[in-house]
């Protein structure tokens, strides 16, 4: 059977709803689900820093009976030392059962996916963050019970996290508004692709530049850092550009009374979200972070078994 990757949410479009349910099941069975990945090795390649992705993947595969290796890409021959990405992917495929890769450039991610003969799972690149989006869908299902008729408003930078949320929402049946400044809208092709999927799936993907309007009747408010890793926008410029998109108590009061607040973390209190909201009763950010572990177990079980 051909190997399968998770580089874009679209790679597992058909499995996405089942992955959410499997993640919820694995969470309930934590400590009793046995070792379905006994003897399997996951190579984790990092070009950028990570807390959640690195540690949750390591714990996930360990609890499933397997083993993870953490590699700093700058210490490999790939790239600066001149070994090709393709050769690297082929060599790693002879050692292990899966590759998890956090990359700067989605083109390099795609090359690894094309050359590896084992599954490649994205741990984020400049275009998407699929594992984050899966954990987010799981969190929404846990907190809200279902997706249909619910409205998620993403506020701030139309970045990798926003892009994967657009695909995920469209696939899962959630209405989503990307509320971003005109100069920082999500990837146009992804926005269009997600809108088409949503159309066929009876939900709605839309764009807005007006947080006050967008947040009316929202069930979920979501934000991420204003300056992603590798983005060289100066802080003062980012503050000017994004300040009206900050999740604060004023904006939250426009949303539904039982609206939940999400952030993929790491968060910058006082910038994209206030401390009051981040640490307040409507915030689910730490459940969301925990769910990375369970969501990734679902992905690993599906791709590496
Ligand atoms: N949310 C997330 O991917 O966090 P890390 O950068 O810590 O992995
Ligand atoms: N958009 C952020 C997500 C960090 C988890 C980044 O790419 O840096």
CSV table of C-alpha atoms and ligand atoms in Angstrom, one decimal:
chain,number,residue,atom,x,y,z
A,1,UNK,CA,0.0,0.0,0.0
A,2,UNK,CA,1.3,3.5,-0.9
A,3,UNK,CA,2.4,5.6,2.1
A,4,UNK,CA,0.3,8.6,3.1
A,5,UNK,CA,1.5,12.0,4.4
A,6,UNK,CA,0.0,14.7,6.5
A,7,UNK,CA,1.6,17.9,5.1
A,8,UNK,CA,-1.7,19.7,4.3
A,9,UNK,CA,-5.0,19.1,6.0
A,10,UNK,CA,-6.2,18.1,2.5
A,11,UNK,CA,-3.9,15.1,2.6
A,12,UNK,CA,-6.3,13.5,5.1
A,13,UNK,CA,-9.5,15.3,4.1
A,14,UNK,CA,-11.5,12.1,4.0
A,15,UNK,CA,-10.2,10.8,7.4
A,16,UNK,CA,-10.5,14.2,9.2
A,17,UNK,CA,-13.8,13.7,11.0
A,18,UNK,CA,-12.8,10.1,12.0
A,19,UNK,CA,-9.4,11.4,13.3
A,20,UNK,CA,-11.2,13.8,15.6
A,21,UNK,CA,-13.3,11.0,17.0
A,22,UNK,CA,-10.3,8.7,17.3
A,23,UNK,CA,-8.4,11.4,19.2
A,24,UNK,CA,-11.3,11.8,21.7
A,25,UNK,CA,-11.3,8.0,22.1
A,26,UNK,CA,-7.6,7.7,22.7
A,27,UNK,CA,-7.8,10.5,25.2
A,28,UNK,CA,-10.4,8.6,27.2
A,29,UNK,CA,-8.3,5.4,26.9
A,30,UNK,CA,-5.0,7.1,27.9
A,31,UNK,CA,-3.0,4.6,30.0
A,32,UNK,CA,-5.1,1.6,28.8
A,33,UNK,CA,-4.8,1.7,25.0
A,34,UNK,CA,-1.8,-0.6,24.9
A,35,UNK,CA,1.2,-0.3,22.5
A,36,UNK,CA,-0.1,-0.3,18.9
A,37,UNK,CA,3.1,1.3,17.6
A,38,UNK,CA,5.5,-1.0,19.5
A,39,UNK,CA,8.9,-1.0,17.8
A,40,UNK,CA,8.1,2.0,15.5
A,41,UNK,CA,10.5,5.0,15.3
A,42,UNK,CA,9.6,8.5,14.5
A,43,UNK,CA,12.3,10.9,13.3
A,44,UNK,CA,11.5,14.5,14.3
A,45,UNK,CA,13.3,17.2,12.3
A,46,UNK,CA,13.2,20.8,13.5
A,47,UNK,CA,14.3,23.9,11.7
A,48,UNK,CA,12.5,26.2,14.2
A,49,UNK,CA,12.0,26.1,18.0
A,50,UNK,CA,9.1,24.2,19.5
A,51,UNK,CA,7.6,23.3,22.9
A,52,UNK,CA,4.2,21.7,22.3
A,53,UNK,CA,4.9,20.0,19.0
A,54,UNK,CA,8.2,18.4,20.0
A,55,UNK,CA,7.1,17.2,23.4
A,56,UNK,CA,3.6,16.1,22.5
A,57,UNK,CA,4.9,14.0,19.6
A,58,UNK,CA,7.6,12.5,21.8
A,59,UNK,CA,5.1,11.6,24.5
A,60,UNK,CA,2.5,10.4,22.0
A,61,UNK,CA,4.7,7.9,20.3
A,62,UNK,CA,6.2,6.7,23.6
A,63,UNK,CA,2.8,6.1,25.1
A,64,UNK,CA,1.9,4.1,21.9
A,65,UNK,CA,4.9,1.9,22.4
A,66,UNK,CA,7.2,3.5,19.9
A,67,UNK,CA,10.2,5.8,20.1
A,68,UNK,CA,11.1,9.3,18.8
A,69,UNK,CA,14.4,10.9,17.8
A,70,UNK,CA,14.7,14.7,17.9
A,71,UNK,CA,17.0,16.2,15.3
A,72,UNK,CA,18.1,19.8,14.9
A,73,UNK,CA,18.2,20.2,11.1
A,74,UNK,CA,21.1,22.8,11.4
A,75,UNK,CA,23.3,19.9,12.7
A,76,UNK,CA,22.5,17.7,9.7
A,77,UNK,CA,24.2,17.6,6.3
A,78,UNK,CA,21.0,18.7,4.6
A,79,UNK,CA,21.0,22.3,3.4
A,80,UNK,CA,24.1,24.1,4.6
A,81,UNK,CA,26.3,21.1,4.2
A,82,UNK,CA,25.1,20.4,0.7
A,83,UNK,CA,23.3,17.0,1.0
A,84,UNK,CA,20.1,17.2,-1.0
A,85,UNK,CA,16.7,17.1,0.6
A,86,UNK,CA,15.8,14.1,-1.6
A,87,UNK,CA,18.8,12.1,-0.5
A,88,UNK,CA,18.2,12.9,3.1
A,89,UNK,CA,14.5,11.8,2.8
A,90,UNK,CA,15.6,8.5,1.2
A,91,UNK,CA,18.2,7.7,3.9
A,92,UNK,CA,15.8,8.5,6.8
A,93,UNK,CA,13.2,6.2,5.2
A,94,UNK,CA,15.7,3.3,5.6
A,95,UNK,CA,16.0,3.9,9.4
A,96,UNK,CA,12.5,4.7,10.7
A,97,UNK,CA,8.8,4.4,10.2
A,98,UNK,CA,7.8,8.1,10.0
A,99,UNK,CA,9.1,11.6,9.8
A,100,UNK,CA,7.7,14.6,11.6
A,101,UNK,CA,9.1,17.8,10.1
A,102,UNK,CA,8.9,21.5,11.2
A,103,UNK,CA,10.1,23.5,8.3
A,104,UNK,CA,10.5,27.1,7.2
A,105,UNK,CA,9.5,26.4,3.6
A,106,UNK,CA,6.6,24.3,2.5
A,107,UNK,CA,8.5,23.6,-0.8
A,108,UNK,CA,11.2,21.7,1.2
A,109,UNK,CA,8.4,20.0,3.2
A,110,UNK,CA,6.8,18.8,-0.1
A,111,UNK,CA,10.2,17.6,-1.4
A,112,UNK,CA,10.7,15.5,1.8
A,113,UNK,CA,7.2,14.1,1.3
A,114,UNK,CA,7.8,13.2,-2.3
A,115,UNK,CA,11.2,11.5,-1.7
A,116,UNK,CA,10.5,9.7,1.6
A,117,UNK,CA,9.0,6.2,1.3
A,118,UNK,CA,7.6,6.5,4.9
A,119,UNK,CA,4.8,8.9,6.1
A,120,UNK,CA,5.8,12.5,6.5
A,121,UNK,CA,3.8,14.6,9.1
A,122,UNK,CA,4.1,18.3,9.1
A,123,UNK,CA,4.9,19.9,12.5
A,124,UNK,CA,4.2,23.3,10.8
A,125,UNK,CA,5.6,25.2,7.8
A,126,UNK,CA,5.0,28.6,6.4
A,127,UNK,CA,1.8,27.5,4.8
A,128,UNK,CA,0.0,25.1,7.3
A,129,UNK,CA,0.0,23.6,10.7
A,130,UNK,CA,-2.3,20.6,10.3
A,131,UNK,CA,-1.7,18.8,13.6
A,132,UNK,CA,-2.7,22.0,15.4
A,133,UNK,CA,-5.9,22.3,13.4
A,134,UNK,CA,-6.8,18.6,14.2
A,135,UNK,CA,-6.3,19.3,18.0
A,136,UNK,CA,-8.4,22.4,17.6
A,137,UNK,CA,-11.3,20.5,16.0
A,138,UNK,CA,-11.1,18.0,18.7
A,139,UNK,CA,-11.2,20.7,21.4
A,140,UNK,CA,-14.2,22.4,19.7
A,141,UNK,CA,-16.1,19.0,19.6
A,142,UNK,CA,-15.3,18.4,23.3
A,143,UNK,CA,-16.5,21.9,24.3
A,144,UNK,CA,-19.4,22.5,21.9
A,145,UNK,CA,-20.6,18.9,21.2
A,146,UNK,CA,-20.9,19.4,17.4
A,147,UNK,CA,-19.8,21.6,14.5
A,148,UNK,CA,-22.9,22.4,12.5
A,149,UNK,CA,-24.2,25.9,12.8
A,150,UNK,CA,-21.2,27.0,15.0
A,151,UNK,CA,-19.2,30.0,14.1
A,152,UNK,CA,-15.4,30.3,14.5
A,153,UNK,CA,-13.8,33.7,14.1
A,154,UNK,CA,-10.1,33.8,13.6
A,155,UNK,CA,-8.6,37.2,14.4
A,156,UNK,CA,-5.2,38.6,13.5
A,157,UNK,CA,-2.5,37.4,11.1
A,158,UNK,CA,-3.8,35.2,8.2
A,159,UNK,CA,-0.9,32.7,8.8
A,160,UNK,CA,-0.2,29.0,8.7
A,161,UNK,CA,-2.5,28.3,11.7
A,162,UNK,CA,-5.3,30.2,10.0
A,163,UNK,CA,-4.8,28.4,6.7
A,164,UNK,CA,-5.1,24.9,8.3
A,165,UNK,CA,-8.2,26.1,10.3
A,166,UNK,CA,-9.8,27.2,7.0
A,167,UNK,CA,-9.5,23.7,5.5
A,168,UNK,CA,-10.4,22.0,8.7
A,169,UNK,CA,-13.5,24.1,9.3
A,170,UNK,CA,-14.7,23.5,5.7
A,171,UNK,CA,-14.2,19.8,5.9
A,172,UNK,CA,-15.8,19.4,9.4
A,173,UNK,CA,-18.8,21.6,8.7
A,174,UNK,CA,-17.9,24.6,10.9
A,175,UNK,CA,-18.6,28.2,9.7
A,176,UNK,CA,-15.4,30.3,9.8
A,177,UNK,CA,-14.6,33.9,9.4
A,178,UNK,CA,-11.0,34.9,8.8
A,179,UNK,CA,-10.9,38.4,10.3
A,180,UNK,CA,-7.5,39.9,9.3
A,181,UNK,CA,-6.1,43.2,8.0
A,182,UNK,CA,-6.3,43.5,4.2
A,183,UNK,CA,-2.6,43.2,3.8
A,184,UNK,CA,-2.4,40.0,6.0
A,185,UNK,CA,-5.3,37.9,4.7
A,186,UNK,CA,-4.8,34.1,4.6
A,187,UNK,CA,-3.3,32.4,1.5
A,188,UNK,CA,-5.7,33.2,-1.4
A,189,UNK,CA,-5.6,29.8,-2.9
A,190,UNK,CA,-6.3,28.1,0.4
A,191,UNK,CA,-9.2,30.5,1.1
A,192,UNK,CA,-10.8,29.7,-2.2
A,193,UNK,CA,-10.2,26.0,-1.9
A,194,UNK,CA,-11.7,26.0,1.6
A,195,UNK,CA,-14.7,28.1,0.4
A,196,UNK,CA,-15.4,25.5,-2.3
A,197,UNK,CA,-15.2,22.6,0.1
A,198,UNK,CA,-17.5,24.5,2.5
A,199,UNK,CA,-20.0,25.1,-0.3
A,200,UNK,CA,-20.2,21.4,-1.0
A,201,UNK,CA,-20.4,20.6,2.7
A,202,UNK,CA,-23.2,23.1,3.7
A,203,UNK,CA,-21.1,25.4,5.8
A,204,UNK,CA,-19.5,28.8,5.1
A,205,UNK,CA,-16.0,30.3,4.9
A,206,UNK,CA,-15.8,34.1,4.7
A,207,UNK,CA,-13.4,37.0,5.2
A,208,UNK,CA,-13.7,40.2,7.1
A,209,UNK,CA,-11.6,43.2,8.1
A,210,UNK,CA,-14.1,44.3,10.8
A,211,UNK,CA,-13.7,42.5,14.2
A,212,UNK,CA,-16.8,44.1,15.7
A,213,UNK,CA,-19.0,42.8,12.9
A,214,UNK,CA,-17.3,39.4,12.6
A,215,UNK,CA,-17.5,38.6,16.3
A,216,UNK,CA,-21.3,39.0,16.5
A,217,UNK,CA,-22.8,35.6,17.4
A,218,UNK,CA,-19.4,33.9,17.5
A,219,UNK,CA,-19.1,30.5,19.3
A,220,UNK,CA,-15.3,30.4,19.1
A,221,UNK,CA,-12.8,33.3,19.0
A,222,UNK,CA,-9.3,32.2,17.9
A,223,UNK,CA,-6.0,34.0,17.6
A,224,UNK,CA,-2.3,33.4,17.1
A,225,UNK,CA,0.9,35.4,17.4
A,226,UNK,CA,1.1,38.6,15.2
A,227,UNK,CA,4.7,37.7,14.3
A,228,UNK,CA,5.2,34.1,13.3
A,229,UNK,CA,8.6,32.4,13.4
A,230,UNK,CA,10.7,33.6,10.4
A,231,UNK,CA,8.5,36.7,9.9
A,232,UNK,CA,10.7,39.8,10.2
A,233,UNK,CA,7.9,42.4,10.7
A,234,UNK,CA,9.1,44.8,13.5
A,235,UNK,CA,7.0,44.7,16.7
A,236,UNK,CA,5.8,48.3,16.4
A,237,UNK,CA,4.6,47.8,12.9
A,238,UNK,CA,2.7,44.6,13.9
A,239,UNK,CA,1.1,46.4,16.9
A,240,UNK,CA,-0.2,49.1,14.6
A,241,UNK,CA,-1.4,46.7,12.0
A,242,UNK,CA,-3.1,44.2,14.3
A,243,UNK,CA,-4.1,46.1,17.5
A,244,UNK,CA,-7.8,46.3,16.6
A,245,UNK,CA,-7.8,42.5,16.2
A,246,UNK,CA,-6.7,41.8,19.8
A,247,UNK,CA,-9.0,39.4,21.7
A,248,UNK,CA,-10.0,41.4,24.8
A,249,UNK,CA,-13.0,41.6,27.1
A,250,UNK,CA,-14.7,44.2,24.8
A,251,UNK,CA,-14.5,42.0,21.7
A,252,UNK,CA,-15.5,38.9,23.7
A,253,UNK,CA,-18.6,40.7,25.0
A,254,UNK,CA,-19.9,40.9,21.4
A,255,UNK,CA,-19.7,37.1,20.9
A,256,UNK,CA,-22.2,34.6,22.3
A,257,UNK,CA,-22.3,34.3,26.1
A,258,UNK,CA,-20.9,30.8,26.0
A,259,UNK,CA,-18.2,31.7,23.4
A,260,UNK,CA,-14.9,29.9,24.0
A,261,UNK,CA,-11.5,31.5,23.4
A,262,UNK,CA,-8.7,29.6,21.6
A,263,UNK,CA,-5.0,30.2,20.9
A,264,UNK,CA,-2.5,27.7,19.6
A,265,UNK,CA,0.2,29.0,21.9
A,266,UNK,CA,2.8,30.4,22.5
A,267,UNK,CA,0.8,33.5,23.5
A,268,UNK,CA,1.9,37.0,24.0
A,269,UNK,CA,-0.4,38.5,26.7
A,270,UNK,CA,-1.1,42.2,26.0
A,271,UNK,CA,-0.6,41.8,22.2
A,272,UNK,CA,-2.9,39.3,20.3
A,273,UNK,CA,-4.8,38.5,23.6
A,274,UNK,CA,-5.2,40.2,26.9
A,275,UNK,CA,-4.1,38.4,30.1
A,276,UNK,CA,-7.6,38.8,31.4
A,277,UNK,CA,-9.2,36.8,28.6
A,278,UNK,CA,-6.3,34.3,28.2
A,279,UNK,CA,-6.5,33.4,31.9
A,280,UNK,CA,-10.3,33.9,32.1
A,281,UNK,CA,-13.2,31.4,32.4
A,282,UNK,CA,-13.9,31.3,28.6
A,283,UNK,CA,-10.3,30.4,27.6
A,284,UNK,CA,-9.7,26.7,26.7
A,285,UNK,CA,-6.1,27.2,25.6
A,286,UNK,CA,-4.6,24.6,27.9
A,287,UNK,CA,-7.1,21.9,27.0
A,288,UNK,CA,-6.3,22.8,23.4
A,289,UNK,CA,-2.5,22.4,24.1
A,290,UNK,CA,-3.1,19.0,25.8
A,291,UNK,CA,-5.2,17.8,22.8
A,292,UNK,CA,-2.1,18.1,20.6
A,293,UNK,CA,-1.0,14.9,22.3
A,294,UNK,CA,-4.2,13.0,21.7
A,295,UNK,CA,-4.7,14.3,18.1
A,296,UNK,CA,-1.2,13.3,17.1
A,297,UNK,CA,-1.7,9.8,18.6
A,298,UNK,CA,-4.7,9.5,16.2
A,299,UNK,CA,-2.5,10.6,13.3
A,300,UNK,CA,0.4,8.3,14.3
A,301,UNK,CA,-1.9,5.3,14.7
A,302,UNK,CA,-3.5,5.9,11.3
A,303,UNK,CA,-0.3,6.6,9.3
A,304,UNK,CA,2.3,4.4,11.0
A,305,UNK,CA,0.4,1.3,11.9
B,1,LIG,N1,1.4,25.4,18.9
B,1,LIG,C1,2.6,24.9,18.6
B,1,LIG,O1,2.8,24.3,17.6
B,1,LIG,O2,3.5,25.2,19.6
B,1,LIG,P1,5.1,24.9,19.5
B,1,LIG,O3,5.7,25.9,18.6
B,1,LIG,O4,5.5,25.1,20.9
B,1,LIG,O5,5.3,23.5,19.0
B,2,LIG,N1,2.0,31.0,13.4
B,2,LIG,C1,2.9,30.6,14.4
B,2,LIG,C2,2.5,29.3,15.1
B,2,LIG,C3,3.4,28.9,16.2
B,2,LIG,C4,2.9,27.6,16.8
B,2,LIG,C5,4.3,30.4,13.8
B,2,LIG,O1,4.4,29.9,12.6
B,2,LIG,O2,5.3,30.8,14.4
